[in-house]
Amino acid sequence: MKTGSRKAAFTLLILAPVIAEPAYSTPIMFAWLVLLWLPVYGGGVLLIRELVARSGRGWPSIVILGLAYELVEDGIGLQALSSPHLYHAAEWGARVLGINLPYWEVNAIYHVTFSAAVPIALTNVLFPAHRNRPYLKRTGLVITAVVAVLGVGILRVTVPPSQDPGYTAPLAVVIGCLIVVAALGVVALKLVPRRSERPRMSLRVPGPWALAVLAFAAVVVVLGMLYPLWQWGATQPSFTRGAWIIVPMALAAALAVGTFALIRRWSASVAWTDTHVVGLGGGAMVAHSLIGIVVAASTTQDRTALAIIALVTAALSVLLTRRISRRSPAADTTGRLAPTGAART
Protein backbone atom coordinates (compact mmCIF):
# COMPACT_ATOMS: atom_id res chain seq x y z
CA MET A 1 0.00 0.00 0.00
CA LYS A 2 1.54 3.30 -1.08
CA THR A 3 1.87 6.21 1.34
CA GLY A 4 -0.89 8.26 -0.31
CA SER A 5 -3.39 5.43 -0.30
CA ARG A 6 -2.44 4.60 3.30
CA LYS A 7 -3.22 8.17 4.32
CA ALA A 8 -6.51 8.06 2.43
CA ALA A 9 -7.55 4.82 4.11
CA PHE A 10 -6.62 6.17 7.54
CA THR A 11 -8.52 9.41 6.87
CA LEU A 12 -11.68 7.52 5.93
CA LEU A 13 -11.23 5.26 8.96
CA ILE A 14 -11.32 8.34 11.22
CA LEU A 15 -13.85 10.49 9.36
CA ALA A 16 -16.63 7.91 9.41
CA PRO A 17 -17.04 7.55 13.21
CA VAL A 18 -16.31 11.23 13.91
CA ILE A 19 -18.96 12.49 11.48
CA ALA A 20 -21.52 9.87 12.48
CA GLU A 21 -21.24 10.12 16.26
CA PRO A 22 -19.58 13.08 18.11
CA ALA A 23 -20.73 15.50 15.41
CA TYR A 24 -24.32 14.41 15.96
CA SER A 25 -25.37 12.41 19.01
CA THR A 26 -22.57 11.22 21.29
CA PRO A 27 -22.34 13.51 24.37
CA ILE A 28 -19.12 15.51 24.37
CA MET A 29 -17.98 14.01 27.68
CA PHE A 30 -18.17 10.57 26.03
CA ALA A 31 -16.37 11.58 22.84
CA TRP A 32 -13.66 9.05 23.72
CA LEU A 33 -16.16 6.35 22.71
CA VAL A 34 -15.08 7.07 19.13
CA LEU A 35 -12.28 4.61 19.90
CA LEU A 36 -14.92 1.90 20.44
CA TRP A 37 -16.94 2.93 17.37
CA LEU A 38 -13.90 3.13 15.10
CA PRO A 39 -13.86 -0.60 14.18
CA VAL A 40 -17.55 -0.80 13.23
CA TYR A 41 -17.85 2.65 11.62
CA GLY A 42 -14.35 3.11 10.22
CA GLY A 43 -13.76 -0.53 9.36
CA GLY A 44 -17.27 -1.00 7.99
CA VAL A 45 -17.24 2.06 5.74
CA LEU A 46 -13.68 1.45 4.55
CA LEU A 47 -14.78 -2.08 3.65
CA ILE A 48 -17.75 -0.69 1.69
CA ARG A 49 -15.52 1.71 -0.20
CA GLU A 50 -12.96 -0.98 -1.03
CA LEU A 51 -15.53 -3.52 -2.23
CA VAL A 52 -17.19 -0.95 -4.48
CA ALA A 53 -13.87 0.24 -5.89
CA ARG A 54 -12.66 -3.30 -6.59
CA SER A 55 -15.92 -4.25 -8.31
CA GLY A 56 -15.85 -1.17 -10.55
CA ARG A 57 -19.17 0.12 -9.23
CA GLY A 58 -20.10 3.61 -8.04
CA TRP A 59 -22.44 5.54 -5.81
CA PRO A 60 -25.56 3.39 -6.25
CA SER A 61 -23.58 0.48 -4.84
CA ILE A 62 -22.30 2.60 -1.94
CA VAL A 63 -25.89 3.53 -1.09
CA ILE A 64 -27.04 -0.09 -1.21
CA LEU A 65 -24.15 -1.26 0.97
CA GLY A 66 -24.89 1.64 3.32
CA LEU A 67 -28.34 0.13 3.81
CA ALA A 68 -26.68 -3.21 4.56
CA TYR A 69 -24.39 -1.49 7.07
CA GLU A 70 -27.39 -0.06 8.91
CA LEU A 71 -28.97 -3.51 9.25
CA VAL A 72 -25.75 -4.93 10.68
CA GLU A 73 -25.25 -2.10 13.16
CA ASP A 74 -28.84 -1.58 14.34
CA GLY A 75 -30.24 -5.04 13.75
CA ILE A 76 -27.39 -7.19 15.04
CA GLY A 77 -24.98 -4.93 16.93
CA LEU A 78 -27.32 -2.62 18.85
CA GLN A 79 -30.44 -4.80 18.37
CA ALA A 80 -32.39 -1.53 18.23
CA LEU A 81 -34.44 -2.56 15.20
CA SER A 82 -36.36 -5.10 17.25
CA SER A 83 -35.88 -3.96 20.85
CA PRO A 84 -39.06 -2.90 22.67
CA HIS A 85 -37.03 -0.64 24.96
CA LEU A 86 -33.80 0.75 23.46
CA TYR A 87 -33.95 4.42 22.44
CA HIS A 88 -37.77 4.27 22.80
CA ALA A 89 -37.71 3.06 19.18
CA ALA A 90 -40.75 0.79 19.66
CA GLU A 91 -42.79 3.82 20.74
CA TRP A 92 -42.31 5.62 17.42
CA GLY A 93 -45.19 3.68 15.85
CA ALA A 94 -45.47 1.28 12.89
CA ARG A 95 -43.88 -1.68 14.66
CA VAL A 96 -44.38 -4.44 12.09
CA LEU A 97 -43.45 -8.09 12.75
CA GLY A 98 -41.43 -6.87 15.70
CA ILE A 99 -39.38 -4.40 13.65
CA ASN A 100 -39.37 -0.69 14.51
CA LEU A 101 -39.90 0.64 10.97
CA PRO A 102 -39.73 4.43 11.57
CA TYR A 103 -36.52 3.93 13.54
CA TRP A 104 -35.14 1.79 10.71
CA GLU A 105 -35.97 4.43 8.09
CA VAL A 106 -34.36 7.37 9.85
CA ASN A 107 -31.23 5.36 10.62
CA ALA A 108 -31.04 3.91 7.12
CA ILE A 109 -31.07 7.41 5.63
CA TYR A 110 -28.68 8.65 8.31
CA HIS A 111 -26.09 5.90 7.94
CA VAL A 112 -26.15 5.94 4.14
CA THR A 113 -25.53 9.69 4.23
CA PHE A 114 -23.30 10.37 7.22
CA SER A 115 -21.62 7.05 7.96
CA ALA A 116 -20.87 6.17 4.33
CA ALA A 117 -21.47 8.73 1.57
CA VAL A 118 -20.17 11.93 3.17
CA PRO A 119 -16.95 10.42 4.62
CA ILE A 120 -16.20 8.61 1.34
CA ALA A 121 -16.88 11.70 -0.77
CA LEU A 122 -14.72 13.94 1.42
CA THR A 123 -11.88 11.42 1.39
CA ASN A 124 -12.08 11.36 -2.42
CA VAL A 125 -11.77 15.15 -2.41
CA LEU A 126 -8.82 15.15 -0.02
CA PHE A 127 -6.97 12.45 -1.98
CA PRO A 128 -8.01 12.93 -5.62
CA ALA A 129 -5.10 10.91 -7.02
CA HIS A 130 -6.39 7.78 -5.29
CA ARG A 131 -10.12 8.07 -5.81
CA ASN A 132 -10.16 5.79 -8.85
CA ARG A 133 -8.57 2.77 -7.22
CA PRO A 134 -8.66 0.67 -4.06
CA TYR A 135 -6.67 1.96 -1.11
CA LEU A 136 -5.81 -1.48 0.26
CA LYS A 137 -4.01 -4.58 -0.87
CA ARG A 138 -5.80 -7.91 -0.54
CA THR A 139 -4.37 -8.54 2.93
CA GLY A 140 -5.49 -5.10 4.06
CA LEU A 141 -8.98 -5.81 2.75
CA VAL A 142 -9.19 -9.03 4.74
CA ILE A 143 -7.94 -7.29 7.90
CA THR A 144 -10.49 -4.50 7.40
CA ALA A 145 -13.32 -7.04 7.09
CA VAL A 146 -12.20 -8.79 10.29
CA VAL A 147 -11.98 -5.46 12.13
CA ALA A 148 -15.49 -4.52 10.97
CA VAL A 149 -16.92 -7.82 12.22
CA LEU A 150 -15.13 -7.40 15.54
CA GLY A 151 -16.57 -3.88 15.68
CA VAL A 152 -20.08 -5.27 15.50
CA GLY A 153 -19.17 -7.63 18.34
CA ILE A 154 -17.80 -4.76 20.42
CA LEU A 155 -21.02 -2.85 19.83
CA ARG A 156 -23.07 -5.87 20.87
CA VAL A 157 -21.27 -6.50 24.16
CA THR A 158 -21.01 -2.86 25.23
CA VAL A 159 -24.23 -0.97 24.41
CA PRO A 160 -27.17 -3.43 24.80
CA PRO A 161 -26.08 -4.87 28.18
CA SER A 162 -25.88 -1.37 29.68
CA GLN A 163 -28.65 0.42 27.77
CA ASP A 164 -31.07 -2.45 27.15
CA PRO A 165 -30.30 -5.10 29.80
CA GLY A 166 -31.97 -8.46 29.47
CA TYR A 167 -32.99 -8.12 25.82
CA THR A 168 -31.66 -10.38 23.09
CA ALA A 169 -32.86 -10.04 19.51
CA PRO A 170 -34.85 -13.08 18.32
CA LEU A 171 -32.84 -15.49 16.21
CA ALA A 172 -35.29 -14.95 13.36
CA VAL A 173 -34.47 -11.23 13.34
CA VAL A 174 -30.72 -11.85 13.29
CA ILE A 175 -31.00 -14.43 10.51
CA GLY A 176 -33.35 -12.17 8.57
CA CYS A 177 -30.87 -9.28 8.81
CA LEU A 178 -28.04 -11.50 7.58
CA ILE A 179 -30.11 -12.73 4.63
CA VAL A 180 -31.06 -9.20 3.60
CA VAL A 181 -27.46 -8.01 4.02
CA ALA A 182 -26.23 -10.83 1.78
CA ALA A 183 -28.89 -10.02 -0.81
CA LEU A 184 -27.99 -6.32 -0.76
CA GLY A 185 -24.34 -7.26 -1.19
CA VAL A 186 -25.11 -9.32 -4.29
CA VAL A 187 -27.20 -6.52 -5.77
CA ALA A 188 -24.57 -3.86 -5.03
CA LEU A 189 -21.52 -5.78 -6.21
CA LYS A 190 -22.92 -8.05 -8.92
CA LEU A 191 -26.21 -6.74 -10.31
CA VAL A 192 -25.70 -2.98 -10.31
CA PRO A 193 -24.03 -2.11 -13.63
CA ARG A 194 -20.36 -1.25 -13.60
CA ARG A 195 -19.45 2.34 -14.08
CA SER A 196 -18.51 3.26 -17.61
CA GLU A 197 -16.65 6.26 -18.90
CA ARG A 198 -19.30 8.22 -20.76
CA PRO A 199 -19.05 11.76 -22.13
CA ARG A 200 -20.16 14.18 -19.46
CA MET A 201 -23.16 16.38 -20.18
CA SER A 202 -23.31 20.11 -20.72
CA LEU A 203 -25.66 20.73 -17.83
CA ARG A 204 -26.00 23.76 -15.60
CA VAL A 205 -25.15 22.99 -11.98
CA PRO A 206 -25.99 25.09 -8.90
CA GLY A 207 -22.96 26.65 -7.27
CA PRO A 208 -21.33 25.16 -4.16
CA TRP A 209 -23.12 27.59 -1.85
CA ALA A 210 -26.48 26.78 -3.39
CA LEU A 211 -25.76 23.07 -3.01
CA ALA A 212 -24.78 23.64 0.63
CA VAL A 213 -28.15 25.28 1.23
CA LEU A 214 -29.93 22.46 -0.59
CA ALA A 215 -28.15 19.79 1.44
CA PHE A 216 -28.80 21.69 4.67
CA ALA A 217 -32.52 22.01 3.92
CA ALA A 218 -32.89 18.38 2.80
CA VAL A 219 -31.25 17.04 5.97
CA VAL A 220 -33.28 19.31 8.25
CA VAL A 221 -36.57 18.39 6.58
CA VAL A 222 -35.93 14.63 6.32
CA LEU A 223 -34.56 14.14 9.82
CA GLY A 224 -37.04 16.65 11.22
CA MET A 225 -39.95 14.67 9.78
CA LEU A 226 -38.67 11.31 11.03
CA TYR A 227 -37.66 12.01 14.63
CA PRO A 228 -40.27 12.24 17.41
CA LEU A 229 -39.75 15.57 19.14
CA TRP A 230 -40.32 14.22 22.64
CA GLN A 231 -39.54 17.52 24.35
CA TRP A 232 -42.35 19.17 22.40
CA GLY A 233 -44.92 16.51 23.16
CA ALA A 234 -44.62 14.34 20.03
CA THR A 235 -44.84 10.59 20.57
CA GLN A 236 -44.41 9.73 16.88
CA PRO A 237 -42.56 11.48 14.05
CA SER A 238 -44.15 14.69 12.75
CA PHE A 239 -46.66 14.73 15.62
CA THR A 240 -48.59 11.93 13.92
CA ARG A 241 -50.74 9.32 15.65
CA GLY A 242 -51.31 5.71 14.69
CA ALA A 243 -51.23 4.81 11.01
CA TRP A 244 -50.76 8.46 10.00
CA ILE A 245 -47.06 7.90 10.55
CA ILE A 246 -46.91 6.49 7.01
CA VAL A 247 -47.27 10.06 5.67
CA PRO A 248 -43.98 11.54 6.99
CA MET A 249 -42.24 8.22 6.32
CA ALA A 250 -43.29 8.27 2.66
CA LEU A 251 -42.51 11.97 2.22
CA ALA A 252 -39.07 11.63 3.81
CA ALA A 253 -38.23 8.62 1.62
CA ALA A 254 -39.37 10.45 -1.52
CA LEU A 255 -37.31 13.53 -0.62
CA ALA A 256 -34.21 11.45 0.11
CA VAL A 257 -34.47 9.52 -3.16
CA GLY A 258 -35.25 12.67 -5.13
CA THR A 259 -32.26 14.51 -3.66
CA PHE A 260 -29.96 11.61 -4.53
CA ALA A 261 -31.32 11.54 -8.09
CA LEU A 262 -30.71 15.28 -8.50
CA ILE A 263 -27.14 14.98 -7.24
CA ARG A 264 -26.50 12.05 -9.57
CA ARG A 265 -27.73 14.08 -12.52
CA TRP A 266 -25.74 17.21 -11.64
CA SER A 267 -22.56 15.20 -10.98
CA ALA A 268 -22.64 14.00 -14.61
CA SER A 269 -22.14 17.58 -15.82
CA VAL A 270 -18.84 18.94 -17.13
CA ALA A 271 -19.37 21.81 -14.68
CA TRP A 272 -19.28 19.50 -11.63
CA THR A 273 -16.14 19.85 -9.49
CA ASP A 274 -14.93 18.90 -6.05
CA THR A 275 -16.08 22.28 -4.73
CA HIS A 276 -19.64 21.10 -5.34
CA VAL A 277 -18.92 17.94 -3.35
CA VAL A 278 -17.61 20.00 -0.43
CA GLY A 279 -20.64 22.27 -0.61
CA LEU A 280 -23.00 19.32 -0.35
CA GLY A 281 -21.03 17.62 2.41
CA GLY A 282 -20.54 20.80 4.41
CA GLY A 283 -24.20 21.81 4.25
CA ALA A 284 -25.33 18.32 5.22
CA MET A 285 -22.89 18.05 8.15
CA VAL A 286 -23.79 21.47 9.56
CA ALA A 287 -27.46 20.51 9.37
CA HIS A 288 -27.03 17.18 11.10
CA SER A 289 -25.09 18.76 13.97
CA LEU A 290 -27.83 21.36 14.45
CA ILE A 291 -30.52 18.67 14.27
CA GLY A 292 -28.53 16.82 16.93
CA ILE A 293 -29.04 19.78 19.25
CA VAL A 294 -32.80 19.24 19.01
CA VAL A 295 -33.16 15.45 18.89
CA ALA A 296 -30.06 14.09 20.64
CA ALA A 297 -28.50 16.59 23.06
CA SER A 298 -29.90 16.62 26.59
CA THR A 299 -27.64 19.12 28.35
CA THR A 300 -26.52 22.69 27.75
CA GLN A 301 -22.95 21.41 27.50
CA ASP A 302 -23.83 19.02 24.68
CA ARG A 303 -25.92 21.60 22.82
CA THR A 304 -23.07 24.10 23.03
CA ALA A 305 -20.57 21.49 21.82
CA LEU A 306 -22.73 20.63 18.80
CA ALA A 307 -23.18 24.32 17.94
CA ILE A 308 -19.40 24.76 18.03
CA ILE A 309 -18.94 21.64 15.89
CA ALA A 310 -21.39 23.06 13.33
CA LEU A 311 -19.45 26.34 13.18
CA VAL A 312 -16.10 24.54 12.87
CA THR A 313 -17.56 22.32 10.13
CA ALA A 314 -18.72 25.36 8.17
CA ALA A 315 -15.32 27.03 8.54
CA LEU A 316 -13.41 23.92 7.48
CA SER A 317 -15.69 23.52 4.46
CA VAL A 318 -14.88 27.06 3.35
CA LEU A 319 -11.15 26.49 3.82
CA LEU A 320 -11.29 23.21 1.89
CA THR A 321 -13.20 24.89 -0.94
CA ARG A 322 -10.50 27.54 -1.18
CA ARG A 323 -7.78 24.90 -1.17
CA ILE A 324 -9.51 23.01 -3.98
CA SER A 325 -9.90 26.15 -6.08
CA ARG A 326 -6.10 26.62 -6.00
CA ARG A 327 -5.12 23.14 -7.17
CA SER A 328 -4.73 22.08 -10.78
CA PRO A 329 -7.89 21.51 -12.85
CA ALA A 330 -6.73 17.95 -13.61
CA ALA A 331 -6.97 17.05 -9.92
CA ASP A 332 -10.38 18.67 -9.48
CA THR A 333 -12.51 16.05 -11.14
CA THR A 334 -15.66 14.43 -9.86
CA GLY A 335 -16.11 13.30 -6.29
CA ARG A 336 -17.43 9.94 -7.40
CA LEU A 337 -15.74 6.59 -7.52
CA ALA A 338 -14.57 5.79 -11.00
CA PRO A 339 -14.16 2.25 -12.32
CA THR A 340 -10.85 0.63 -11.63
CA GLY A 341 -9.10 -1.54 -14.13
CA ALA A 342 -7.58 -3.91 -11.59
CA ALA A 343 -7.77 -4.30 -7.85
CA ARG A 344 -4.58 -4.21 -5.85
CA THR A 345 -3.23 -7.57 -4.88
Coordinates of C-alpha atoms in Angstrom, one line a residue:
M1 CA 0.0 0.0 0.0
K2 CA 1.5 3.3 -1.1
T3 CA 1.9 6.2 1.3
G4 CA -0.9 8.3 -0.3
S5 CA -3.4 5.4 -0.3
R6 CA -2.4 4.6 3.3
K7 CA -3.2 8.2 4.3
A8 CA -6.5 8.1 2.4
A9 CA -7.6 4.8 4.1
F10 CA -6.6 6.2 7.5
T11 CA -8.5 9.4 6.9
L12 CA -11.7 7.5 5.9
L13 CA -11.2 5.3 9.0
I14 CA -11.3 8.3 11.2
L15 CA -13.8 10.5 9.4
A16 CA -16.6 7.9 9.4
P17 CA -17.0 7.6 13.2
V18 CA -16.3 11.2 13.9
I19 CA -19.0 12.5 11.5
A20 CA -21.5 9.9 12.5
E21 CA -21.2 10.1 16.3
P22 CA -19.6 13.1 18.1
A23 CA -20.7 15.5 15.4
Y24 CA -24.3 14.4 16.0
S25 CA -25.4 12.4 19.0
T26 CA -22.6 11.2 21.3
P27 CA -22.3 13.5 24.4
I28 CA -19.1 15.5 24.4
M29 CA -18.0 14.0 27.7
F30 CA -18.2 10.6 26.0
A31 CA -16.4 11.6 22.8
W32 CA -13.7 9.1 23.7
L33 CA -16.2 6.4 22.7
V34 CA -15.1 7.1 19.1
L35 CA -12.3 4.6 19.9
L36 CA -14.9 1.9 20.4
W37 CA -16.9 2.9 17.4
L38 CA -13.9 3.1 15.1
P39 CA -13.9 -0.6 14.2
V40 CA -17.6 -0.8 13.2
Y41 CA -17.9 2.7 11.6
G42 CA -14.4 3.1 10.2
G43 CA -13.8 -0.5 9.4
G44 CA -17.3 -1.0 8.0
V45 CA -17.2 2.1 5.7
L46 CA -13.7 1.5 4.6
L47 CA -14.8 -2.1 3.7
I48 CA -17.7 -0.7 1.7
R49 CA -15.5 1.7 -0.2
E50 CA -13.0 -1.0 -1.0
L51 CA -15.5 -3.5 -2.2
V52 CA -17.2 -1.0 -4.5
A53 CA -13.9 0.2 -5.9
R54 CA -12.7 -3.3 -6.6
S55 CA -15.9 -4.3 -8.3
G56 CA -15.9 -1.2 -10.5
R57 CA -19.2 0.1 -9.2
G58 CA -20.1 3.6 -8.0
W59 CA -22.4 5.5 -5.8
P60 CA -25.6 3.4 -6.3
S61 CA -23.6 0.5 -4.8
I62 CA -22.3 2.6 -1.9
V63 CA -25.9 3.5 -1.1
I64 CA -27.0 -0.1 -1.2
L65 CA -24.1 -1.3 1.0
G66 CA -24.9 1.6 3.3
L67 CA -28.3 0.1 3.8
A68 CA -26.7 -3.2 4.6
Y69 CA -24.4 -1.5 7.1
E70 CA -27.4 -0.1 8.9
L71 CA -29.0 -3.5 9.3
V72 CA -25.8 -4.9 10.7
E73 CA -25.3 -2.1 13.2
D74 CA -28.8 -1.6 14.3
G75 CA -30.2 -5.0 13.8
I76 CA -27.4 -7.2 15.0
G77 CA -25.0 -4.9 16.9
L78 CA -27.3 -2.6 18.8
Q79 CA -30.4 -4.8 18.4
A80 CA -32.4 -1.5 18.2
L81 CA -34.4 -2.6 15.2
S82 CA -36.4 -5.1 17.2
S83 CA -35.9 -4.0 20.8
P84 CA -39.1 -2.9 22.7
H85 CA -37.0 -0.6 25.0
L86 CA -33.8 0.7 23.5
Y87 CA -34.0 4.4 22.4
H88 CA -37.8 4.3 22.8
A89 CA -37.7 3.1 19.2
A90 CA -40.7 0.8 19.7
E91 CA -42.8 3.8 20.7
W92 CA -42.3 5.6 17.4
G93 CA -45.2 3.7 15.8
A94 CA -45.5 1.3 12.9
R95 CA -43.9 -1.7 14.7
V96 CA -44.4 -4.4 12.1
L97 CA -43.4 -8.1 12.8
G98 CA -41.4 -6.9 15.7
I99 CA -39.4 -4.4 13.7
N100 CA -39.4 -0.7 14.5
L101 CA -39.9 0.6 11.0
P102 CA -39.7 4.4 11.6
Y103 CA -36.5 3.9 13.5
W104 CA -35.1 1.8 10.7
E105 CA -36.0 4.4 8.1
V106 CA -34.4 7.4 9.9
N107 CA -31.2 5.4 10.6
A108 CA -31.0 3.9 7.1
I109 CA -31.1 7.4 5.6
Y110 CA -28.7 8.7 8.3
H111 CA -26.1 5.9 7.9
V112 CA -26.2 5.9 4.1
T113 CA -25.5 9.7 4.2
F114 CA -23.3 10.4 7.2
S115 CA -21.6 7.1 8.0
A116 CA -20.9 6.2 4.3
A117 CA -21.5 8.7 1.6
V118 CA -20.2 11.9 3.2
P119 CA -16.9 10.4 4.6
I120 CA -16.2 8.6 1.3
A121 CA -16.9 11.7 -0.8
L122 CA -14.7 13.9 1.4
T123 CA -11.9 11.4 1.4
N124 CA -12.1 11.4 -2.4
V125 CA -11.8 15.1 -2.4
L126 CA -8.8 15.1 0.0
F127 CA -7.0 12.4 -2.0
P128 CA -8.0 12.9 -5.6
A129 CA -5.1 10.9 -7.0
H130 CA -6.4 7.8 -5.3
R131 CA -10.1 8.1 -5.8
N132 CA -10.2 5.8 -8.8
R133 CA -8.6 2.8 -7.2
P134 CA -8.7 0.7 -4.1
Y135 CA -6.7 2.0 -1.1
L136 CA -5.8 -1.5 0.3
K137 CA -4.0 -4.6 -0.9
R138 CA -5.8 -7.9 -0.5
T139 CA -4.4 -8.5 2.9
G140 CA -5.5 -5.1 4.1
L141 CA -9.0 -5.8 2.7
V142 CA -9.2 -9.0 4.7
I143 CA -7.9 -7.3 7.9
T144 CA -10.5 -4.5 7.4
A145 CA -13.3 -7.0 7.1
V146 CA -12.2 -8.8 10.3
V147 CA -12.0 -5.5 12.1
A148 CA -15.5 -4.5 11.0
V149 CA -16.9 -7.8 12.2
L150 CA -15.1 -7.4 15.5
G151 CA -16.6 -3.9 15.7
V152 CA -20.1 -5.3 15.5
G153 CA -19.2 -7.6 18.3
I154 CA -17.8 -4.8 20.4
L155 CA -21.0 -2.9 19.8
R156 CA -23.1 -5.9 20.9
V157 CA -21.3 -6.5 24.2
T158 CA -21.0 -2.9 25.2
V159 CA -24.2 -1.0 24.4
P160 CA -27.2 -3.4 24.8
P161 CA -26.1 -4.9 28.2
S162 CA -25.9 -1.4 29.7
Q163 CA -28.7 0.4 27.8
D164 CA -31.1 -2.5 27.2
P165 CA -30.3 -5.1 29.8
G166 CA -32.0 -8.5 29.5
Y167 CA -33.0 -8.1 25.8
T168 CA -31.7 -10.4 23.1
A169 CA -32.9 -10.0 19.5
P170 CA -34.9 -13.1 18.3
L171 CA -32.8 -15.5 16.2
A172 CA -35.3 -14.9 13.4
V173 CA -34.5 -11.2 13.3
V174 CA -30.7 -11.8 13.3
I175 CA -31.0 -14.4 10.5
G176 CA -33.4 -12.2 8.6
C177 CA -30.9 -9.3 8.8
L178 CA -28.0 -11.5 7.6
I179 CA -30.1 -12.7 4.6
V180 CA -31.1 -9.2 3.6
V181 CA -27.5 -8.0 4.0
A182 CA -26.2 -10.8 1.8
A183 CA -28.9 -10.0 -0.8
L184 CA -28.0 -6.3 -0.8
G185 CA -24.3 -7.3 -1.2
V186 CA -25.1 -9.3 -4.3
V187 CA -27.2 -6.5 -5.8
A188 CA -24.6 -3.9 -5.0
L189 CA -21.5 -5.8 -6.2
K190 CA -22.9 -8.1 -8.9
L191 CA -26.2 -6.7 -10.3
V192 CA -25.7 -3.0 -10.3
P193 CA -24.0 -2.1 -13.6
R194 CA -20.4 -1.3 -13.6
R195 CA -19.4 2.3 -14.1
S196 CA -18.5 3.3 -17.6
E197 CA -16.6 6.3 -18.9
R198 CA -19.3 8.2 -20.8
P199 CA -19.0 11.8 -22.1
R200 CA -20.2 14.2 -19.5
M201 CA -23.2 16.4 -20.2
S202 CA -23.3 20.1 -20.7
L203 CA -25.7 20.7 -17.8
R204 CA -26.0 23.8 -15.6
V205 CA -25.2 23.0 -12.0
P206 CA -26.0 25.1 -8.9
G207 CA -23.0 26.7 -7.3
P208 CA -21.3 25.2 -4.2
W209 CA -23.1 27.6 -1.9
A210 CA -26.5 26.8 -3.4
L211 CA -25.8 23.1 -3.0
A212 CA -24.8 23.6 0.6
V213 CA -28.1 25.3 1.2
L214 CA -29.9 22.5 -0.6
A215 CA -28.1 19.8 1.4
F216 CA -28.8 21.7 4.7
A217 CA -32.5 22.0 3.9
A218 CA -32.9 18.4 2.8
V219 CA -31.2 17.0 6.0
V220 CA -33.3 19.3 8.3
V221 CA -36.6 18.4 6.6
V222 CA -35.9 14.6 6.3
L223 CA -34.6 14.1 9.8
G224 CA -37.0 16.7 11.2
M225 CA -39.9 14.7 9.8
L226 CA -38.7 11.3 11.0
Y227 CA -37.7 12.0 14.6
P228 CA -40.3 12.2 17.4
L229 CA -39.7 15.6 19.1
W230 CA -40.3 14.2 22.6
Q231 CA -39.5 17.5 24.3
W232 CA -42.3 19.2 22.4
G233 CA -44.9 16.5 23.2
A234 CA -44.6 14.3 20.0
T235 CA -44.8 10.6 20.6
Q236 CA -44.4 9.7 16.9
P237 CA -42.6 11.5 14.0
S238 CA -44.1 14.7 12.8
F239 CA -46.7 14.7 15.6
T240 CA -48.6 11.9 13.9
R241 CA -50.7 9.3 15.6
G242 CA -51.3 5.7 14.7
A243 CA -51.2 4.8 11.0
W244 CA -50.8 8.5 10.0
I245 CA -47.1 7.9 10.5
I246 CA -46.9 6.5 7.0
V247 CA -47.3 10.1 5.7
P248 CA -44.0 11.5 7.0
M249 CA -42.2 8.2 6.3
A250 CA -43.3 8.3 2.7
L251 CA -42.5 12.0 2.2
A252 CA -39.1 11.6 3.8
A253 CA -38.2 8.6 1.6
A254 CA -39.4 10.5 -1.5
L255 CA -37.3 13.5 -0.6
A256 CA -34.2 11.4 0.1
V257 CA -34.5 9.5 -3.2
G258 CA -35.3 12.7 -5.1
T259 CA -32.3 14.5 -3.7
F260 CA -30.0 11.6 -4.5
A261 CA -31.3 11.5 -8.1
L262 CA -30.7 15.3 -8.5
I263 CA -27.1 15.0 -7.2
R264 CA -26.5 12.0 -9.6
R265 CA -27.7 14.1 -12.5
W266 CA -25.7 17.2 -11.6
S267 CA -22.6 15.2 -11.0
A268 CA -22.6 14.0 -14.6
S269 CA -22.1 17.6 -15.8
V270 CA -18.8 18.9 -17.1
A271 CA -19.4 21.8 -14.7
W272 CA -19.3 19.5 -11.6
T273 CA -16.1 19.8 -9.5
D274 CA -14.9 18.9 -6.0
T275 CA -16.1 22.3 -4.7
H276 CA -19.6 21.1 -5.3
V277 CA -18.9 17.9 -3.4
V278 CA -17.6 20.0 -0.4
G279 CA -20.6 22.3 -0.6
L280 CA -23.0 19.3 -0.4
G281 CA -21.0 17.6 2.4
G282 CA -20.5 20.8 4.4
G283 CA -24.2 21.8 4.3
A284 CA -25.3 18.3 5.2
M285 CA -22.9 18.1 8.1
V286 CA -23.8 21.5 9.6
A287 CA -27.5 20.5 9.4
H288 CA -27.0 17.2 11.1
S289 CA -25.1 18.8 14.0
L290 CA -27.8 21.4 14.5
I291 CA -30.5 18.7 14.3
G292 CA -28.5 16.8 16.9
I293 CA -29.0 19.8 19.3
V294 CA -32.8 19.2 19.0
V295 CA -33.2 15.5 18.9
A296 CA -30.1 14.1 20.6
A297 CA -28.5 16.6 23.1
S298 CA -29.9 16.6 26.6
T299 CA -27.6 19.1 28.3
T300 CA -26.5 22.7 27.7
Q301 CA -23.0 21.4 27.5
D302 CA -23.8 19.0 24.7
R303 CA -25.9 21.6 22.8
T304 CA -23.1 24.1 23.0
A305 CA -20.6 21.5 21.8
L306 CA -22.7 20.6 18.8
A307 CA -23.2 24.3 17.9
I308 CA -19.4 24.8 18.0
I309 CA -18.9 21.6 15.9
A310 CA -21.4 23.1 13.3
L311 CA -19.4 26.3 13.2
V312 CA -16.1 24.5 12.9
T313 CA -17.6 22.3 10.1
A314 CA -18.7 25.4 8.2
A315 CA -15.3 27.0 8.5
L316 CA -13.4 23.9 7.5
S317 CA -15.7 23.5 4.5
V318 CA -14.9 27.1 3.3
L319 CA -11.2 26.5 3.8
L320 CA -11.3 23.2 1.9
T321 CA -13.2 24.9 -0.9
R322 CA -10.5 27.5 -1.2
R323 CA -7.8 24.9 -1.2
I324 CA -9.5 23.0 -4.0
S325 CA -9.9 26.2 -6.1
R326 CA -6.1 26.6 -6.0
R327 CA -5.1 23.1 -7.2
S328 CA -4.7 22.1 -10.8
P329 CA -7.9 21.5 -12.8
A330 CA -6.7 18.0 -13.6
A331 CA -7.0 17.0 -9.9
D332 CA -10.4 18.7 -9.5
T333 CA -12.5 16.0 -11.1
T334 CA -15.7 14.4 -9.9
G335 CA -16.1 13.3 -6.3
R336 CA -17.4 9.9 -7.4
L337 CA -15.7 6.6 -7.5
A338 CA -14.6 5.8 -11.0
P339 CA -14.2 2.3 -12.3
T340 CA -10.8 0.6 -11.6
G341 CA -9.1 -1.5 -14.1
A342 CA -7.6 -3.9 -11.6
A343 CA -7.8 -4.3 -7.8
R344 CA -4.6 -4.2 -5.8
T345 CA -3.2 -7.6 -4.9

